[in-house]
Amino acid sequence: LKVLDLDSCSMRSEGLAAFARNLTPAAAPALEELRLEGNALSGEEGWVELGGSLARGAMPRLKVLDLDSCSMRSEGLAAFARNLTPAAAPALEELRLEGNALSGEEGWVELGGSLARGAMPRLKVLDLD
């Protein structure tokens, strides 16, 4: 499996948490694109688990993570970014965050910190449009 497109599938934060909690490096070794655009993922639980799964080495070949219009708030971005380690998402080239309510400072501080620590070392596109 190279592309998992879960756009607008009515997923909630609890569903994302359950999905991410079960991701291991062996579960999706060839996954290159994960698309979650258009889901109502406003709670922090799902973002904590998604960041944690990347930190555990899940989806080691992931190149595109599409989180556009997911109802993410600054607290969710912070929860996601806080878990990212230097080894997290080693192949990620594109992180899409447009259309989310990221007006608070906390998420940006955590994302900047994780990038400074070496997370997502191949990131080329950070879409905030």
Coordinates of N, CA and C in Angstrom, one line a residue:
L1 N 0.8 -1.2 0.0 CA 0.0 0.0 0.0 C 0.9 1.2 0.0
K2 N 0.7 2.1 -1.0 CA 1.5 3.3 -1.1 C 0.8 4.6 -0.8
V3 N -0.6 4.6 -1.0 CA -1.4 5.7 -0.8 C -2.6 5.3 0.0
L4 N -2.8 6.0 1.1 CA -4.0 5.7 1.9 C -4.8 7.1 2.0
D5 N -5.9 7.1 1.3 CA -6.7 8.3 1.1 C -7.9 8.2 2.0
L6 N -7.9 8.9 3.1 CA -9.1 8.9 4.0 C -9.8 10.3 4.0
D7 N -9.7 11.0 2.9 CA -10.3 12.3 2.8 C -11.8 12.3 3.1
S8 N -12.2 13.2 3.9 CA -13.7 13.4 4.1 C -14.4 12.1 4.4
C9 N -13.9 11.3 5.2 CA -14.6 10.0 5.5 C -15.3 10.0 6.9
S10 N -15.5 11.2 7.4 CA -16.2 11.4 8.7 C -15.4 10.8 9.9
M11 N -14.1 10.8 9.7 CA -13.3 10.3 10.8 C -13.3 11.4 11.9
R12 N -13.3 11.0 13.1 CA -13.2 11.9 14.3 C -11.9 11.7 15.0
S13 N -11.6 12.5 16.0 CA -10.3 12.4 16.6 C -10.1 11.0 17.3
E14 N -11.1 10.5 17.8 CA -11.0 9.1 18.5 C -10.6 8.1 17.4
G15 N -11.2 8.2 16.2 CA -10.8 7.3 15.2 C -9.4 7.4 14.7
L16 N -8.9 8.6 14.6 CA -7.5 8.9 14.3 C -6.6 8.3 15.3
A17 N -7.0 8.5 16.6 CA -6.2 7.9 17.7 C -6.1 6.4 17.6
A18 N -7.2 5.8 17.4 CA -7.2 4.3 17.3 C -6.4 3.8 16.1
F19 N -6.5 4.5 15.0 CA -5.8 4.2 13.8 C -4.3 4.3 14.1
A20 N -3.9 5.5 14.6 CA -2.4 5.8 14.8 C -1.8 4.9 15.8
R21 N -2.6 4.6 16.9 CA -2.1 3.8 18.0 C -1.6 2.4 17.5
N22 N -2.3 1.9 16.5 CA -2.0 0.6 15.9 C -1.0 0.6 14.8
L23 N -0.5 1.7 14.4 CA 0.5 1.8 13.4 C 1.9 1.4 14.0
T24 N 2.5 0.5 13.3 CA 3.9 0.1 13.7 C 4.7 0.2 12.4
P25 N 6.0 0.1 12.5 CA 6.9 0.1 11.3 C 6.5 -1.0 10.4
A26 N 6.1 -2.1 10.9 CA 5.7 -3.2 10.0 C 4.3 -3.1 9.4
A27 N 3.5 -2.3 9.9 CA 2.1 -2.2 9.5 C 1.9 -1.5 8.1
A28 N 2.8 -0.5 7.9 CA 2.6 0.3 6.6 C 4.0 0.6 6.1
P29 N 4.9 -0.4 5.8 CA 6.3 -0.1 5.5 C 6.5 0.7 4.2
A30 N 5.5 0.5 3.3 CA 5.7 1.2 1.9 C 4.8 2.4 1.8
L31 N 4.0 2.8 2.8 CA 3.1 3.9 2.7 C 3.9 5.2 2.4
E32 N 3.5 5.9 1.3 CA 4.1 7.1 0.9 C 3.2 8.3 1.1
E33 N 1.9 8.1 1.1 CA 1.0 9.2 1.2 C -0.1 8.9 2.2
L34 N -0.4 9.7 3.1 CA -1.5 9.6 4.0 C -2.3 10.9 3.9
R35 N -3.5 10.7 3.5 CA -4.4 11.9 3.2 C -5.6 11.8 4.2
L36 N -5.7 12.8 5.1 CA -6.7 12.9 6.1 C -7.6 14.2 5.9
E37 N -7.4 14.9 4.8 CA -8.1 16.1 4.6 C -9.6 16.0 4.7
G38 N -10.1 17.1 5.4 CA -11.6 17.2 5.4 C -12.3 16.4 6.5
N39 N -11.5 15.9 7.5 CA -12.1 15.2 8.6 C -12.2 16.1 9.8
A40 N -13.1 15.9 10.7 CA -13.3 16.7 11.9 C -12.5 16.1 13.0
L41 N -11.2 16.5 13.0 CA -10.2 16.0 13.9 C -9.8 17.0 14.9
S42 N -10.7 17.7 15.6 CA -10.4 18.8 16.5 C -9.8 18.4 17.8
G43 N -10.1 17.2 18.3 CA -9.5 16.8 19.6 C -8.0 16.5 19.5
E44 N -7.4 16.7 20.7 CA -5.9 16.5 20.7 C -5.5 15.0 20.7
E45 N -6.4 14.1 21.2 CA -6.0 12.7 21.3 C -5.5 12.1 20.0
G46 N -6.1 12.4 18.9 CA -5.7 11.8 17.6 C -4.4 12.4 17.2
W47 N -4.1 13.6 17.4 CA -2.8 14.3 17.0 C -1.7 13.7 17.9
V48 N -1.9 13.5 19.2 CA -0.9 12.9 20.1 C -0.5 11.6 19.5
E49 N -1.5 10.7 19.2 CA -1.2 9.4 18.7 C -0.5 9.4 17.3
L50 N -0.9 10.3 16.4 CA -0.3 10.3 15.1 C 1.1 10.8 15.2
G51 N 1.4 11.8 16.0 CA 2.8 12.2 16.2 C 3.6 11.0 16.9
G52 N 3.0 10.4 17.8 CA 3.6 9.2 18.5 C 3.9 8.1 17.6
S53 N 3.0 7.8 16.6 CA 3.3 6.7 15.7 C 4.5 7.1 14.8
L54 N 4.6 8.3 14.4 CA 5.7 8.7 13.5 C 7.0 8.6 14.4
A55 N 7.0 9.0 15.6 CA 8.1 8.9 16.5 C 8.6 7.5 16.7
R56 N 7.6 6.5 16.7 CA 7.9 5.1 16.8 C 8.4 4.5 15.5
G57 N 8.5 5.2 14.5 CA 9.0 4.7 13.2 C 8.0 4.2 12.3
A58 N 6.7 4.4 12.6 CA 5.6 3.9 11.7 C 5.7 4.8 10.4
M59 N 5.3 4.2 9.3 CA 5.3 4.8 8.0 C 6.7 5.4 7.6
P60 N 7.7 4.6 7.6 CA 9.1 5.2 7.4 C 9.3 5.7 6.0
R61 N 8.5 5.4 5.1 CA 8.6 6.0 3.7 C 7.6 7.1 3.4
L62 N 6.9 7.5 4.4 CA 5.9 8.6 4.2 C 6.5 9.8 3.6
K63 N 6.0 10.3 2.5 CA 6.5 11.5 1.8 C 5.5 12.6 1.9
V64 N 4.2 12.3 1.9 CA 3.1 13.3 2.0 C 2.2 13.0 3.1
L65 N 2.0 14.0 4.0 CA 1.0 14.0 5.0 C 0.1 15.2 4.9
D66 N -1.1 14.9 4.4 CA -2.1 15.9 4.1 C -3.1 16.0 5.2
L67 N -3.0 17.1 6.0 CA -3.9 17.4 7.1 C -4.7 18.7 6.9
D68 N -4.9 19.0 5.6 CA -5.7 20.2 5.2 C -7.1 20.1 5.8
S69 N -7.6 21.2 6.3 CA -9.1 21.3 6.7 C -9.5 20.1 7.6
C70 N -8.7 19.9 8.6 CA -9.0 18.8 9.6 C -9.5 19.3 10.9
S71 N -9.9 20.6 10.9 CA -10.4 21.2 12.2 C -9.3 21.2 13.3
M72 N -8.0 21.1 12.9 CA -6.9 21.1 13.8 C -6.8 22.5 14.4
R73 N -6.6 22.6 15.7 CA -6.4 23.8 16.4 C -4.9 23.9 16.8
S74 N -4.5 25.0 17.3 CA -3.1 25.2 17.7 C -2.7 24.1 18.8
E75 N -3.6 23.8 19.7 CA -3.3 22.7 20.7 C -3.1 21.4 20.0
G76 N -3.8 21.1 19.0 CA -3.6 19.8 18.2 C -2.3 19.8 17.5
L77 N -1.9 20.9 16.9 CA -0.6 21.0 16.3 C 0.5 20.8 17.3
A78 N 0.3 21.4 18.4 CA 1.3 21.3 19.5 C 1.4 19.8 20.0
A79 N 0.3 19.1 20.1 CA 0.3 17.7 20.6 C 0.9 16.8 19.5
F80 N 0.7 17.1 18.2 CA 1.3 16.4 17.2 C 2.8 16.6 17.2
A81 N 3.2 17.8 17.1 CA 4.7 18.2 17.0 C 5.5 17.8 18.2
R82 N 4.9 17.9 19.4 CA 5.6 17.6 20.6 C 6.2 16.2 20.6
N83 N 5.5 15.2 20.0 CA 6.0 13.8 19.9 C 7.0 13.5 18.9
L84 N 7.3 14.5 18.0 CA 8.2 14.2 16.9 C 9.6 14.2 17.4
T85 N 10.3 13.2 17.1 CA 11.7 13.0 17.5 C 12.6 13.2 16.3
P86 N 13.9 13.3 16.5 CA 14.8 13.5 15.3 C 14.6 12.4 14.2
A87 N 14.2 11.2 14.7 CA 14.1 10.1 13.7 C 12.7 10.1 13.1
A88 N 11.8 10.9 13.6 CA 10.4 10.9 13.1 C 10.3 11.3 11.7
A89 N 9.5 10.6 10.9 CA 9.2 11.0 9.5 C 10.4 11.3 8.7
P90 N 11.3 10.3 8.6 CA 12.6 10.6 7.9 C 12.5 10.9 6.4
A91 N 11.4 10.4 5.8 CA 11.2 10.6 4.3 C 10.2 11.7 4.0
L92 N 9.5 12.3 5.0 CA 8.5 13.3 4.8 C 9.0 14.5 4.0
E93 N 8.4 14.8 2.9 CA 8.8 15.9 2.0 C 7.7 17.0 2.0
E94 N 6.4 16.6 2.3 CA 5.3 17.6 2.2 C 4.4 17.4 3.4
L95 N 4.2 18.5 4.2 CA 3.2 18.5 5.3 C 2.2 19.6 4.9
R96 N 1.0 19.3 4.8 CA -0.1 20.2 4.4 C -1.0 20.5 5.6
L97 N -1.0 21.7 5.9 CA -1.8 22.2 7.1 C -2.8 23.3 6.8
E98 N -3.1 23.6 5.5 CA -4.0 24.7 5.2 C -5.4 24.4 5.6
G99 N -6.1 25.5 5.9 CA -7.5 25.4 6.2 C -7.8 25.0 7.7
N100 N -6.8 25.1 8.6 CA -7.0 24.7 10.0 C -7.0 26.0 10.8
A101 N -7.5 25.9 12.0 CA -7.6 27.0 12.9 C -6.3 27.1 13.8
L102 N -5.2 27.5 13.2 CA -3.9 27.4 13.9 C -3.5 28.8 14.3
S103 N -4.4 29.6 15.0 CA -4.1 31.0 15.3 C -3.3 31.1 16.6
G104 N -3.3 30.1 17.4 CA -2.5 30.2 18.7 C -1.0 30.0 18.5
E105 N -0.3 30.4 19.4 CA 1.2 30.4 19.4 C 1.7 29.0 19.7
E106 N 1.1 28.2 20.6 CA 1.6 27.0 21.1 C 2.0 26.0 20.0
G107 N 1.1 25.8 19.0 CA 1.4 24.8 18.0 C 2.6 25.2 17.2
W108 N 2.8 26.5 16.9 CA 3.9 26.9 16.1 C 5.2 26.8 16.9
V109 N 5.2 27.0 18.1 CA 6.4 26.9 19.0 C 6.8 25.4 19.0
E110 N 5.9 24.5 19.2 CA 6.2 23.1 19.2 C 6.7 22.6 17.8
L111 N 6.0 23.0 16.8 CA 6.5 22.6 15.4 C 7.9 23.1 15.1
G112 N 8.1 24.4 15.4 CA 9.4 24.9 15.2 C 10.5 24.2 16.0
G113 N 10.2 23.8 17.2 CA 11.1 23.1 18.1 C 11.4 21.7 17.6
S114 N 10.4 21.0 17.1 CA 10.6 19.7 16.5 C 11.4 19.7 15.3
L115 N 11.2 20.7 14.4 CA 12.1 20.9 13.2 C 13.5 21.2 13.6
A116 N 13.7 22.1 14.6 CA 15.0 22.4 15.1 C 15.7 21.2 15.7
R117 N 15.0 20.3 16.2 CA 15.6 19.0 16.8 C 15.9 18.0 15.7
G118 N 15.5 18.3 14.5 CA 15.8 17.3 13.4 C 14.7 16.5 12.9
A119 N 13.4 16.7 13.4 CA 12.3 15.9 12.9 C 12.0 16.3 11.4
M120 N 11.6 15.4 10.7 CA 11.2 15.6 9.3 C 12.4 16.2 8.5
P121 N 13.5 15.6 8.5 CA 14.7 16.2 7.9 C 14.7 16.5 6.4
R122 N 13.7 15.8 5.7 CA 13.6 16.0 4.2 C 12.5 16.9 3.8
L123 N 11.9 17.6 4.8 CA 10.7 18.4 4.5 C 11.1 19.5 3.5
K124 N 10.3 19.5 2.4 CA 10.5 20.6 1.4 C 9.3 21.5 1.3
V125 N 8.1 21.0 1.6 CA 6.9 21.8 1.5 C 6.2 21.8 2.8
L126 N 5.9 23.0 3.3 CA 5.1 23.2 4.5 C 4.0 24.1 4.1
D127 N 2.8 23.5 3.7 CA 1.7 24.3 3.1 C 0.8 24.8 4.2
L128 N 0.8 26.1 4.4 CA -0.1 26.8 5.4 C -1.1 27.7 4.8
D129 N -1.2 27.7 3.5 CA -2.0 28.6 2.7 C -3.4 28.9 3.4

